Tab-separated table of C-alpha atoms in Angstrom:
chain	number	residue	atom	x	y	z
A	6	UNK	CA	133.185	104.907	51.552
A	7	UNK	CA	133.916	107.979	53.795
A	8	UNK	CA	131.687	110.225	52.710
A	9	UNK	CA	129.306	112.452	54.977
A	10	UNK	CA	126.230	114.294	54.573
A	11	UNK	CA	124.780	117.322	57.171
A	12	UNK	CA	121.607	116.256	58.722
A	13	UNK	CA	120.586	119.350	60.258
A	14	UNK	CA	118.600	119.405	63.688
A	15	UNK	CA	115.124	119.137	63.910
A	16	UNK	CA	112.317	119.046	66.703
A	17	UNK	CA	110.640	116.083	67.139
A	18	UNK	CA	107.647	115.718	68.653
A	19	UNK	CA	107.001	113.427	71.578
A	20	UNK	CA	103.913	111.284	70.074
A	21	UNK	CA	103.758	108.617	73.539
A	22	UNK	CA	104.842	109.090	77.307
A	23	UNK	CA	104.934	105.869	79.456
A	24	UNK	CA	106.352	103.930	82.778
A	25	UNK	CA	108.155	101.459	80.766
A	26	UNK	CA	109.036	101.505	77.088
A	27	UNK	CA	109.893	98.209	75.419
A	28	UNK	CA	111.901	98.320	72.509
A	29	UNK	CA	111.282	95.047	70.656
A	30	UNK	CA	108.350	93.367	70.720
A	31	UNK	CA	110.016	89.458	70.163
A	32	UNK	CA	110.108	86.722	72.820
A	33	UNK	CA	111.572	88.701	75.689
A	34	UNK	CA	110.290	91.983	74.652
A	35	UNK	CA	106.155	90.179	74.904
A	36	UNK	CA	107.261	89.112	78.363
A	37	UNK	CA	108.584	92.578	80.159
A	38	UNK	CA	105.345	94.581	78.508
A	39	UNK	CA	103.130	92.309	79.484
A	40	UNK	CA	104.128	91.510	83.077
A	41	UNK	CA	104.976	95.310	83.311
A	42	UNK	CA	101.321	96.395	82.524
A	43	UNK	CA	100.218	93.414	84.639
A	44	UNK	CA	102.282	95.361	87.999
A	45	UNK	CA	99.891	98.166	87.195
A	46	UNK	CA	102.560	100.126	84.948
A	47	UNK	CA	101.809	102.282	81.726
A	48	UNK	CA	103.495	100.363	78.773
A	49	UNK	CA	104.134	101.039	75.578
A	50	UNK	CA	106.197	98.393	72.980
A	51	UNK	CA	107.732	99.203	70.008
A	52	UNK	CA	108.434	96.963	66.878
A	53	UNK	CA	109.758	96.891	63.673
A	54	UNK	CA	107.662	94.595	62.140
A	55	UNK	CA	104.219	93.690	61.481
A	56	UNK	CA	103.770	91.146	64.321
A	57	UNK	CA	104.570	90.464	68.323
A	58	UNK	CA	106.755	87.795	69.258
A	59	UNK	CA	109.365	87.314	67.098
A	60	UNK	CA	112.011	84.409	67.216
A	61	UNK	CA	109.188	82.592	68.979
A	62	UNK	CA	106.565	83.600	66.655
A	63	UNK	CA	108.257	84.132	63.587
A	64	UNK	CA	111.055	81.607	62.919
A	65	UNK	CA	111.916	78.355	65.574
A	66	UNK	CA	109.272	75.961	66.481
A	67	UNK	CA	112.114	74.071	69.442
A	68	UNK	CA	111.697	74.805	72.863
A	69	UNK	CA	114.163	73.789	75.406
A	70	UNK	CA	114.916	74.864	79.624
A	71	UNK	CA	111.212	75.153	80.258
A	72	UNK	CA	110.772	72.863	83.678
A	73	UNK	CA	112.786	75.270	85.641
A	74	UNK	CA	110.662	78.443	84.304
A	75	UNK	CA	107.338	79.860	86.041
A	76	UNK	CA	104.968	82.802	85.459
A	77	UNK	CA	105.083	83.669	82.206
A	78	UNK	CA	106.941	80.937	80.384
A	79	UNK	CA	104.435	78.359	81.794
A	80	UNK	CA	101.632	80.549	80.787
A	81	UNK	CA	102.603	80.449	77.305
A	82	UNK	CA	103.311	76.775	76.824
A	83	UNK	CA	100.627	76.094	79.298
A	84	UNK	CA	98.795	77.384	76.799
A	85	UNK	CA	100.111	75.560	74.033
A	86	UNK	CA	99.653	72.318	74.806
A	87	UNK	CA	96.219	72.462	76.467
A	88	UNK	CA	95.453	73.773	73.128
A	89	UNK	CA	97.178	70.874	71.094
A	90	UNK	CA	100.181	73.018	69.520
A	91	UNK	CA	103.143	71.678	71.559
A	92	UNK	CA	104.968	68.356	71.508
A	93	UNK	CA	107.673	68.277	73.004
A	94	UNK	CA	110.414	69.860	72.304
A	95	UNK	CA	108.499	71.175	69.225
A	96	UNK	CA	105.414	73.500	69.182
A	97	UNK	CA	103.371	75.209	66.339
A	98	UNK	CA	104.823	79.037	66.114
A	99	UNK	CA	101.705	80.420	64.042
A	100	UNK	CA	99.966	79.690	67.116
A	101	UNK	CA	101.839	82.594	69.138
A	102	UNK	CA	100.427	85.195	66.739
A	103	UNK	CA	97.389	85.662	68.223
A	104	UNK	CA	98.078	84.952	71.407
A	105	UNK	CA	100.498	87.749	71.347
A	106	UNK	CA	97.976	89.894	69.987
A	107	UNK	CA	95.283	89.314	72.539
A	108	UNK	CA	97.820	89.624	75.422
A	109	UNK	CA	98.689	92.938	74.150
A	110	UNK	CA	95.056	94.272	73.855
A	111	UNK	CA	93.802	92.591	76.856
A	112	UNK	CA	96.437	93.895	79.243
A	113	UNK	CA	96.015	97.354	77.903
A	114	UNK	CA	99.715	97.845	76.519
A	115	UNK	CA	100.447	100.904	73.818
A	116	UNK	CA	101.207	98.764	70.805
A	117	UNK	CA	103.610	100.776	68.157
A	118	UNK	CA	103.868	98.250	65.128
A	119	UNK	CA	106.188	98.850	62.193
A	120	UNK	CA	107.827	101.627	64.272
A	121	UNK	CA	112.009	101.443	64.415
A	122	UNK	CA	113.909	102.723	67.285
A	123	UNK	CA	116.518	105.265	65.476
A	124	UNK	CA	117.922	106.855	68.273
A	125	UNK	CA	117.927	107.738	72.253
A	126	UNK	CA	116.681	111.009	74.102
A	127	UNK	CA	119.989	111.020	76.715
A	128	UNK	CA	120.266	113.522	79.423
A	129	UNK	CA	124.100	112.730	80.762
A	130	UNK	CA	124.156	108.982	81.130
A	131	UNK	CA	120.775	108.481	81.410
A	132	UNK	CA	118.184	107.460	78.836
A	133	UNK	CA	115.141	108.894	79.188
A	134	UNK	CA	113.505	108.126	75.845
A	135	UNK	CA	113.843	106.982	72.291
A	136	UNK	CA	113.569	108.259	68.910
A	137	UNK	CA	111.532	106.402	66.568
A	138	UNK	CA	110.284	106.478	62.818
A	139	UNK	CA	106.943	104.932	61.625
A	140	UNK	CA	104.471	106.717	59.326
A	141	UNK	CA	103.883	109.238	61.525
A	142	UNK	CA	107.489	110.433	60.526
A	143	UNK	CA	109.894	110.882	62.971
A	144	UNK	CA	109.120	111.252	66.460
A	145	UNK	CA	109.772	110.746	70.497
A	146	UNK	CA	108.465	108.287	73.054
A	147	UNK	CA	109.334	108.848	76.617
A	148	UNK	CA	109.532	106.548	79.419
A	149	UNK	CA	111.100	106.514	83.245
A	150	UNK	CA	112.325	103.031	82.201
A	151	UNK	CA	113.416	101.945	78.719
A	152	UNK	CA	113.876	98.146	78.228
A	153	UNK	CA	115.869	96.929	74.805
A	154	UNK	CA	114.406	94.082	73.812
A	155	UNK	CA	115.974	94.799	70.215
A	156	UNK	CA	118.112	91.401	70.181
A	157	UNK	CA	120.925	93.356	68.511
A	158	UNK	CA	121.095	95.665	71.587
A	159	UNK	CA	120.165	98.573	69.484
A	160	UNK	CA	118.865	100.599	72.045
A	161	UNK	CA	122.036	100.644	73.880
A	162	UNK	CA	124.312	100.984	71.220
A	163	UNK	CA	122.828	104.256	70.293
A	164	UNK	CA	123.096	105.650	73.711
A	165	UNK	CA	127.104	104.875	74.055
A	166	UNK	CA	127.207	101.343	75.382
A	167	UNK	CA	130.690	99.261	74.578
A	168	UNK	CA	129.642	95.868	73.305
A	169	UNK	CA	130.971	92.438	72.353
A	170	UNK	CA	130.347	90.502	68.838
A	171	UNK	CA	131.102	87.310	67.449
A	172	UNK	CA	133.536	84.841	69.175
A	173	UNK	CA	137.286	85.495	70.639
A	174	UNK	CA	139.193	83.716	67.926
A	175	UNK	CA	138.077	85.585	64.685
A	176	UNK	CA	134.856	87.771	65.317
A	177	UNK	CA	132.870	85.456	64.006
A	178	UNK	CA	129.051	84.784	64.654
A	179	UNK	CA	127.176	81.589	64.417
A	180	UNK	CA	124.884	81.269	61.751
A	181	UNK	CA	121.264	82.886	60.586
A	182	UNK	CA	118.585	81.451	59.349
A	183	UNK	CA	115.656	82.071	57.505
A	184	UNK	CA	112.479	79.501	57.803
A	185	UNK	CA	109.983	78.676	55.035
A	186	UNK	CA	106.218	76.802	56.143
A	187	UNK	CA	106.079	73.804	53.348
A	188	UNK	CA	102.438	72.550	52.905
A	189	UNK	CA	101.240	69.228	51.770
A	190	UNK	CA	104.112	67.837	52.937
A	191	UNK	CA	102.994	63.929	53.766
A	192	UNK	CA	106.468	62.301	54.125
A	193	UNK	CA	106.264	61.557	57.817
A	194	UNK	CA	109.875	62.385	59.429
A	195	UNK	CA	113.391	62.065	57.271
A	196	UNK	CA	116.532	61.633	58.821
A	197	UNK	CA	118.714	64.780	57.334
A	198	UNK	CA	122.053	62.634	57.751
A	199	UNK	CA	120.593	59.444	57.045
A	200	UNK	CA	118.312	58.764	53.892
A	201	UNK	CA	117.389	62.612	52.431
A	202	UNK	CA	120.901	63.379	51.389
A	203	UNK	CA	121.910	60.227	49.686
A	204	UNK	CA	118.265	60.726	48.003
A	205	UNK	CA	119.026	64.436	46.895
A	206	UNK	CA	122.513	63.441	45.404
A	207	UNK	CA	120.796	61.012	43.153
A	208	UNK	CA	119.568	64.081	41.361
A	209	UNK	CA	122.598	66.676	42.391
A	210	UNK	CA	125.636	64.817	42.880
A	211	UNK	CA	127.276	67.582	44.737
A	212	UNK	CA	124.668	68.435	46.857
A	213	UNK	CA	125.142	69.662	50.617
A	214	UNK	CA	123.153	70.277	53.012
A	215	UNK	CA	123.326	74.079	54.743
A	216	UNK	CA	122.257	72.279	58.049
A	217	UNK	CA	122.482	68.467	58.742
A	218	UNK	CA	121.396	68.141	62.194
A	219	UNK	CA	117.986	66.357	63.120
A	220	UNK	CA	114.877	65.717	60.983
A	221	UNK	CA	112.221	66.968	58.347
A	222	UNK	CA	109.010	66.757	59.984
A	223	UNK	CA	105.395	67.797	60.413
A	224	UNK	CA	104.565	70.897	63.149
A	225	UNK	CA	102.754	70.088	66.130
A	226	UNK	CA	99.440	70.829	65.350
A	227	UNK	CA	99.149	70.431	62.143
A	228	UNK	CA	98.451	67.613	59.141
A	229	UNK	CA	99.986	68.737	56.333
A	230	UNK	CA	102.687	71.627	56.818
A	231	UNK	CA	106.418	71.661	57.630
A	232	UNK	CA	108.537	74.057	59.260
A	233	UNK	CA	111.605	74.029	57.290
A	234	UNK	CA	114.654	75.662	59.177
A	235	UNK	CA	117.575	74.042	56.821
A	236	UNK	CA	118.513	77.129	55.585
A	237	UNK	CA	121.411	78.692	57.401
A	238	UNK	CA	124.378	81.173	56.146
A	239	UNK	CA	128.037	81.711	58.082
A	240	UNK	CA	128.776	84.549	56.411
A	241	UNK	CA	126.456	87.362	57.379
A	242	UNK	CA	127.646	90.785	59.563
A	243	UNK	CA	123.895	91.277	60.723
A	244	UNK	CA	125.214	94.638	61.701
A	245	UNK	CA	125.714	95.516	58.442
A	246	UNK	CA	122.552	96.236	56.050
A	247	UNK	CA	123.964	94.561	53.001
A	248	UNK	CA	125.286	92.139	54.060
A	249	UNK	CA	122.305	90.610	55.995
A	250	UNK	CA	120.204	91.695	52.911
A	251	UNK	CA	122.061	89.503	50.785
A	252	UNK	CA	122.334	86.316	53.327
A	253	UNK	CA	118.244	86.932	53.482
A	254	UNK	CA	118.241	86.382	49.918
A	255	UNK	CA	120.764	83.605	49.950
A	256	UNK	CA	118.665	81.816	52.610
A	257	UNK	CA	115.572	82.006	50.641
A	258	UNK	CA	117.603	80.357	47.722
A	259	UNK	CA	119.069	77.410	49.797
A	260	UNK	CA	115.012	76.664	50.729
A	261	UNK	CA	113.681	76.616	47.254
A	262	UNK	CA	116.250	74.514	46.108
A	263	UNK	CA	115.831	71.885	48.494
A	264	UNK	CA	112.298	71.698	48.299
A	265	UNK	CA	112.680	71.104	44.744
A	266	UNK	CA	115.115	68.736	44.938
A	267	UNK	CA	112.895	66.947	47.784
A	268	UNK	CA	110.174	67.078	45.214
A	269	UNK	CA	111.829	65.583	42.155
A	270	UNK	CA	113.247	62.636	44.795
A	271	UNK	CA	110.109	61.530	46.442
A	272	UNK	CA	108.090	62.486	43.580
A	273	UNK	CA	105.501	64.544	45.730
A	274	UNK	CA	104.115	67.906	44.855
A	275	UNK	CA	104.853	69.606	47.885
A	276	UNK	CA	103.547	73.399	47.772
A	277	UNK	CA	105.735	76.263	49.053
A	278	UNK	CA	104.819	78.771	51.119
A	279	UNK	CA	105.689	82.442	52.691
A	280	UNK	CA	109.329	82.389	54.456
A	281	UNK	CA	109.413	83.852	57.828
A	282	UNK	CA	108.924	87.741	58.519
A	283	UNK	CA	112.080	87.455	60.156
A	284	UNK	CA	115.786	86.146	59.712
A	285	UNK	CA	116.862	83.887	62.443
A	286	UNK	CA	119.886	85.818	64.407
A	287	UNK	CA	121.479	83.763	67.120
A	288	UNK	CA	124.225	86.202	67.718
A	289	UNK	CA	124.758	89.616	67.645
A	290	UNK	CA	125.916	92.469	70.219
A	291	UNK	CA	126.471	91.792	73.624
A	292	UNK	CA	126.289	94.345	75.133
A	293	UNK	CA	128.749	95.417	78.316
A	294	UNK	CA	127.004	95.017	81.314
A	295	UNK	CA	127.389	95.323	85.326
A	296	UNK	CA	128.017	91.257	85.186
A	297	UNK	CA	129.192	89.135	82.598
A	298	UNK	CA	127.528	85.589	82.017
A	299	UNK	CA	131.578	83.484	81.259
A	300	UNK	CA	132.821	80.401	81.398
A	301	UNK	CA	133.674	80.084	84.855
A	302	UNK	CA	129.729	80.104	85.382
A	303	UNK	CA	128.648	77.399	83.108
A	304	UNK	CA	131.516	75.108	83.508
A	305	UNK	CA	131.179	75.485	87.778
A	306	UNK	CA	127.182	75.775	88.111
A	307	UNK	CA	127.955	79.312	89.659
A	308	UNK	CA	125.264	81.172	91.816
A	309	UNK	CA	125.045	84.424	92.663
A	310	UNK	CA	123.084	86.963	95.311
A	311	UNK	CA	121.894	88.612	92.285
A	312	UNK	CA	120.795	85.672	90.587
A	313	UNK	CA	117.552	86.108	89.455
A	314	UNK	CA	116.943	82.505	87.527
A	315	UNK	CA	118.638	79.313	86.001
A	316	UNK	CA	119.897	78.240	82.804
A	317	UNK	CA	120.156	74.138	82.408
A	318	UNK	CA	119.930	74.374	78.468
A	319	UNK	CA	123.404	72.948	77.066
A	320	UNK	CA	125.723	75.324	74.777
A	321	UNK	CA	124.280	75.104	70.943
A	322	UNK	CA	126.510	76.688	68.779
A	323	UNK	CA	125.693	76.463	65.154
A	324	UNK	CA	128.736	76.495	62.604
A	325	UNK	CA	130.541	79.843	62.477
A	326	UNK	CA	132.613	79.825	59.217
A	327	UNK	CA	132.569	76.635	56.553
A	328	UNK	CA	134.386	73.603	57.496
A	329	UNK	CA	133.081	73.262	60.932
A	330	UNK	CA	130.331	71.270	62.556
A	331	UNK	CA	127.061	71.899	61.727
A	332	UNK	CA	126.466	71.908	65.512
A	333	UNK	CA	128.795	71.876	68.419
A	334	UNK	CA	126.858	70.542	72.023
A	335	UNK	CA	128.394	71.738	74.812
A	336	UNK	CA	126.792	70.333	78.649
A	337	UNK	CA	126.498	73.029	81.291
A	338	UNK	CA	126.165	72.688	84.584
A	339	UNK	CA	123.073	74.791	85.633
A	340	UNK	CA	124.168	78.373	86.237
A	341	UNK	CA	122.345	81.611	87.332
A	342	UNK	CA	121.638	84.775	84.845
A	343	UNK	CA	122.642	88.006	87.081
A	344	UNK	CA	120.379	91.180	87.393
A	345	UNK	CA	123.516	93.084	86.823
A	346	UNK	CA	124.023	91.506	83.237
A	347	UNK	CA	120.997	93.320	82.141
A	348	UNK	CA	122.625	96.840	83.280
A	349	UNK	CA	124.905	98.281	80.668
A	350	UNK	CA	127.648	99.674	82.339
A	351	UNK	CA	127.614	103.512	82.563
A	352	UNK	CA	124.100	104.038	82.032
A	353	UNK	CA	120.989	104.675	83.780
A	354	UNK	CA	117.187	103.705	83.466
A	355	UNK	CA	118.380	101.364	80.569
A	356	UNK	CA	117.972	97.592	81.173
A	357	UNK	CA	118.994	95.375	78.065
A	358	UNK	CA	117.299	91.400	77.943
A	359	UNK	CA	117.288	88.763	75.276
A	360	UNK	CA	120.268	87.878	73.556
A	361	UNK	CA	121.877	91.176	73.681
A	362	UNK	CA	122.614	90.873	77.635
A	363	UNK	CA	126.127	90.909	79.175
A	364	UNK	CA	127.779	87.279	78.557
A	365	UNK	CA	130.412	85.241	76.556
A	366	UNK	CA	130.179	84.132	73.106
A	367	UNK	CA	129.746	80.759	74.153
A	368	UNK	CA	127.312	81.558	76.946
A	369	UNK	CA	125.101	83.184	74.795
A	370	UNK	CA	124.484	79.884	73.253
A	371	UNK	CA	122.806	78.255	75.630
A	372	UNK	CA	120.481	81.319	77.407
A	373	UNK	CA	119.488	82.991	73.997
A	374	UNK	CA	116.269	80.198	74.219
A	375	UNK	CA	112.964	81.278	74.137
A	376	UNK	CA	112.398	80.151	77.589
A	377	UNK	CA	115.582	81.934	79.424
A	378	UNK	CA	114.777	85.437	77.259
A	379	UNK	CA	111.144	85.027	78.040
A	380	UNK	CA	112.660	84.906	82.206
A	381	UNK	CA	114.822	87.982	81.680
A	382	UNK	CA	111.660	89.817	80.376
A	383	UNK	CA	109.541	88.626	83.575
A	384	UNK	CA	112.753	89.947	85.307
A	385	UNK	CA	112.668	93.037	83.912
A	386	UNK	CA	109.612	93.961	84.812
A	387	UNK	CA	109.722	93.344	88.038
A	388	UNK	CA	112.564	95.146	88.409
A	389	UNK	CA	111.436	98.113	86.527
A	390	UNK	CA	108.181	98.318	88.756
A	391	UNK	CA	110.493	98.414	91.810
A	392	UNK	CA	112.313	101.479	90.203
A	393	UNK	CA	108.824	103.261	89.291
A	394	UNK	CA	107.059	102.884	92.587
A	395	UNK	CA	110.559	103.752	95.079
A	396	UNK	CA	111.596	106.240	92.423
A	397	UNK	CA	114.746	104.779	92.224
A	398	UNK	CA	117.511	103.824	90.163
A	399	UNK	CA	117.727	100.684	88.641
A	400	UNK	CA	120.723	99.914	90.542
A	401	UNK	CA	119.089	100.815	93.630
A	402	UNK	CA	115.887	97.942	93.255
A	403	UNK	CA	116.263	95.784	96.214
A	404	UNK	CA	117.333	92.641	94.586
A	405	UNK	CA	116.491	90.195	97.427
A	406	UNK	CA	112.863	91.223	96.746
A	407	UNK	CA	113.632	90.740	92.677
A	408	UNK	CA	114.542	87.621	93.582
A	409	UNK	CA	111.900	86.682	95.980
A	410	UNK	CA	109.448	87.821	93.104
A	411	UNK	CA	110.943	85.491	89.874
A	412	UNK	CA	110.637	82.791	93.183
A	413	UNK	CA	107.322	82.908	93.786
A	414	UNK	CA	106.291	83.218	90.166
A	415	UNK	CA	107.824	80.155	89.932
A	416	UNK	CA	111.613	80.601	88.981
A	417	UNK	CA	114.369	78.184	89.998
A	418	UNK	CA	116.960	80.522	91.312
């Protein structure tokens, strides 16, 4: 469909003015407000839905490359286990809610819930606010530094930046998923590849699994509830609205039908609950930056002078199209994440963390954790209180003291 409509200009009122605007409020979008407004800088986050913290919150209970990680990755799983919600590599993601809330409140950062970023306020290259739309209508927040925190790289898409999606080969991304909490779920763990889907093809002969890897199990934390992430779909454009509208709805099918199949085999009323808030994207833009995270850095252990941490977590790829591997594992040798992947090339006062950063399809896979995108948060704000106080560019933060500062928060570099 080619059609247009006129939108005719408007003026929109700036609602918010701030230091440092965080677009995205999900695992490394928590991290740059909150260590922002810890430096002594006005904050204000902005997210689309309903609750902080999002893949970590609202859809994976794994955790993975935490040793390496200080300051505020060991704060939050610090937390976690003292409090009894993390074994290893699993911890309870409900738990995160109100955490998230209470570091919010408590560090006195401008919370915008159920507020989408539409749009950028540009003056040349540089980005000097966003547009937004929550019930208030439409309407402007301002900041000297905008972080996007988006995970599609939304942010920076809307103010011009080239991007990357999906894999060399065909365009491809790996899969989504879409969670669902189970309760009264007694069974104890079940081995996906061993005895469930012999079990489920007693009743369904031509049953398959949408995801075969690992195990049904209890979450940390918890007697009686299960976590299930089995649902997964290769055939989503999560840049496109339908299409990720209907692989939500096919995700939420693939859920409900296993759990009744489960039910029927081991004859257990298990009770179903809500499905996460969120869809689980693993890929989407990458966006163009300064540096590129490649091959030649995971395969050679790289470092750099503008490294400002290290990623040890192996490549996960989840299957792309149907016919492949549920999973494809991929070692690494431990490589650095560059300040200069979190600049988008040709723009100014714009840093981009989380998924969305400057790297390779396959590199991507193993730095999108919670733990590495938590890091590039920490990162962020330290850079972006460098910028405020000098009154400088981004480009012109003294890395060496960037670097100094993820060190002695307790980074390996």
């Amino acid at each position: 469909m080619n059609k247009t409509v006129f939108e005719p200009a408007r003026n929109v009122p700036v609602t918010h003015e701030a230091d440092v605007v965080v677009c995205g409020g999900g695992t490394a979008g928590i991290a740059a407000a909150v260590c922002a407004a810890r430096l002594g800088l006005k904050v204000i986050i902005i997210e689309n839905s309903a609750q902080f913290g999002g893949m970590m919150s609202a859809v994976t209970m794994w955790s993975g490359d935490v040793d390496n990680k200080g300051g505020f990755v060991k704060e939050i799983f610090g937390y976690m286990e003292e409090n009894g919600f993390y074994r290893r590599p699993y911890y309870n993601n409900f738990s995160l809610v109100s955490l998230c809330d209470r570091l919010i409140l408590e560090n006195n950062v401008t919370p915008l819930l159920l507020t989408r970023v539409c749009s950028v306020v540009m003056d040349n290259n540089t980005v000097s606010g966003v547009i937004v739309e929550s019930k208030q209508g439409r309407h402007a927040v301002m900041g000297r530094i905008i972080v996007d925190a988006t995970g599609d790289g939304d942010v920076a898409a809307f103010a011009g930046a080239e991007f990357e999606y999906g894999r060399n080969s065909d365009g491809r991304i790996q899969s989504i998923s879409l969670p669902m909490l189970v309760n009264n779920y007694h069974l104890g763990e079940i081995e996906l590849k061993g005895e469930l889907l012999p079990k489920l093809r007693e009743i369904k002969p031509d049953y398959e699994l949408p995801y075969d890897n690992g195990r049904m199990r209890r979450m940390p934390g918890s007697d009686a509830s299960l976590w299930l992430m089995l649902s997964h779909d290769w055939e989503c454009d999560v840049l496109n609205a339908e299409s990720l509208s209907r692989s939500i709805i096919k995700l939420r099918g693939q859920s409900d039908e296993l759990i009744d199949l489960v039910k029927q085999a081991y004859q257990v009323q298990l009770e179903k609950g809500p499905f996460a808030p969120l869809p689980g994207i693993r890929e989407s833009r990458r966006i163009i930056c300064e540096a590129r995270v490649g091959t030649e850095d995971y395969t050679a252990g790289k470092y750099y002078e503008d490294g400002i941490f290290t990623v040890r977590h192996n490549i996960d790829i989840h299957r792309c199209k149907d016919g492949e591997p549920a999973i494809v594992v991929t070692k690494v040798n431990p490589y650095q994440i560059r300040y200069g992947s979190l600049i988008p090339r040709g723009l100014n006062h714009l840093l981009v963390i989380g998924r969305c950063i400057g790297g390779s399809h396959e590199a991507l896979a193993s730095y999108r954790l919670i733990a590495d995108c938590m890091a590039m948060g920490e990162a962020a704000a330290f850079a972006a209180a460098q910028a405020v106080r000098k009154n400088c560019a981004l480009r012109g933060v003294s890395v060496a003291t960037l670097r100094r500062c993820m060190q002695e928060a307790g980074y390996e570099l």
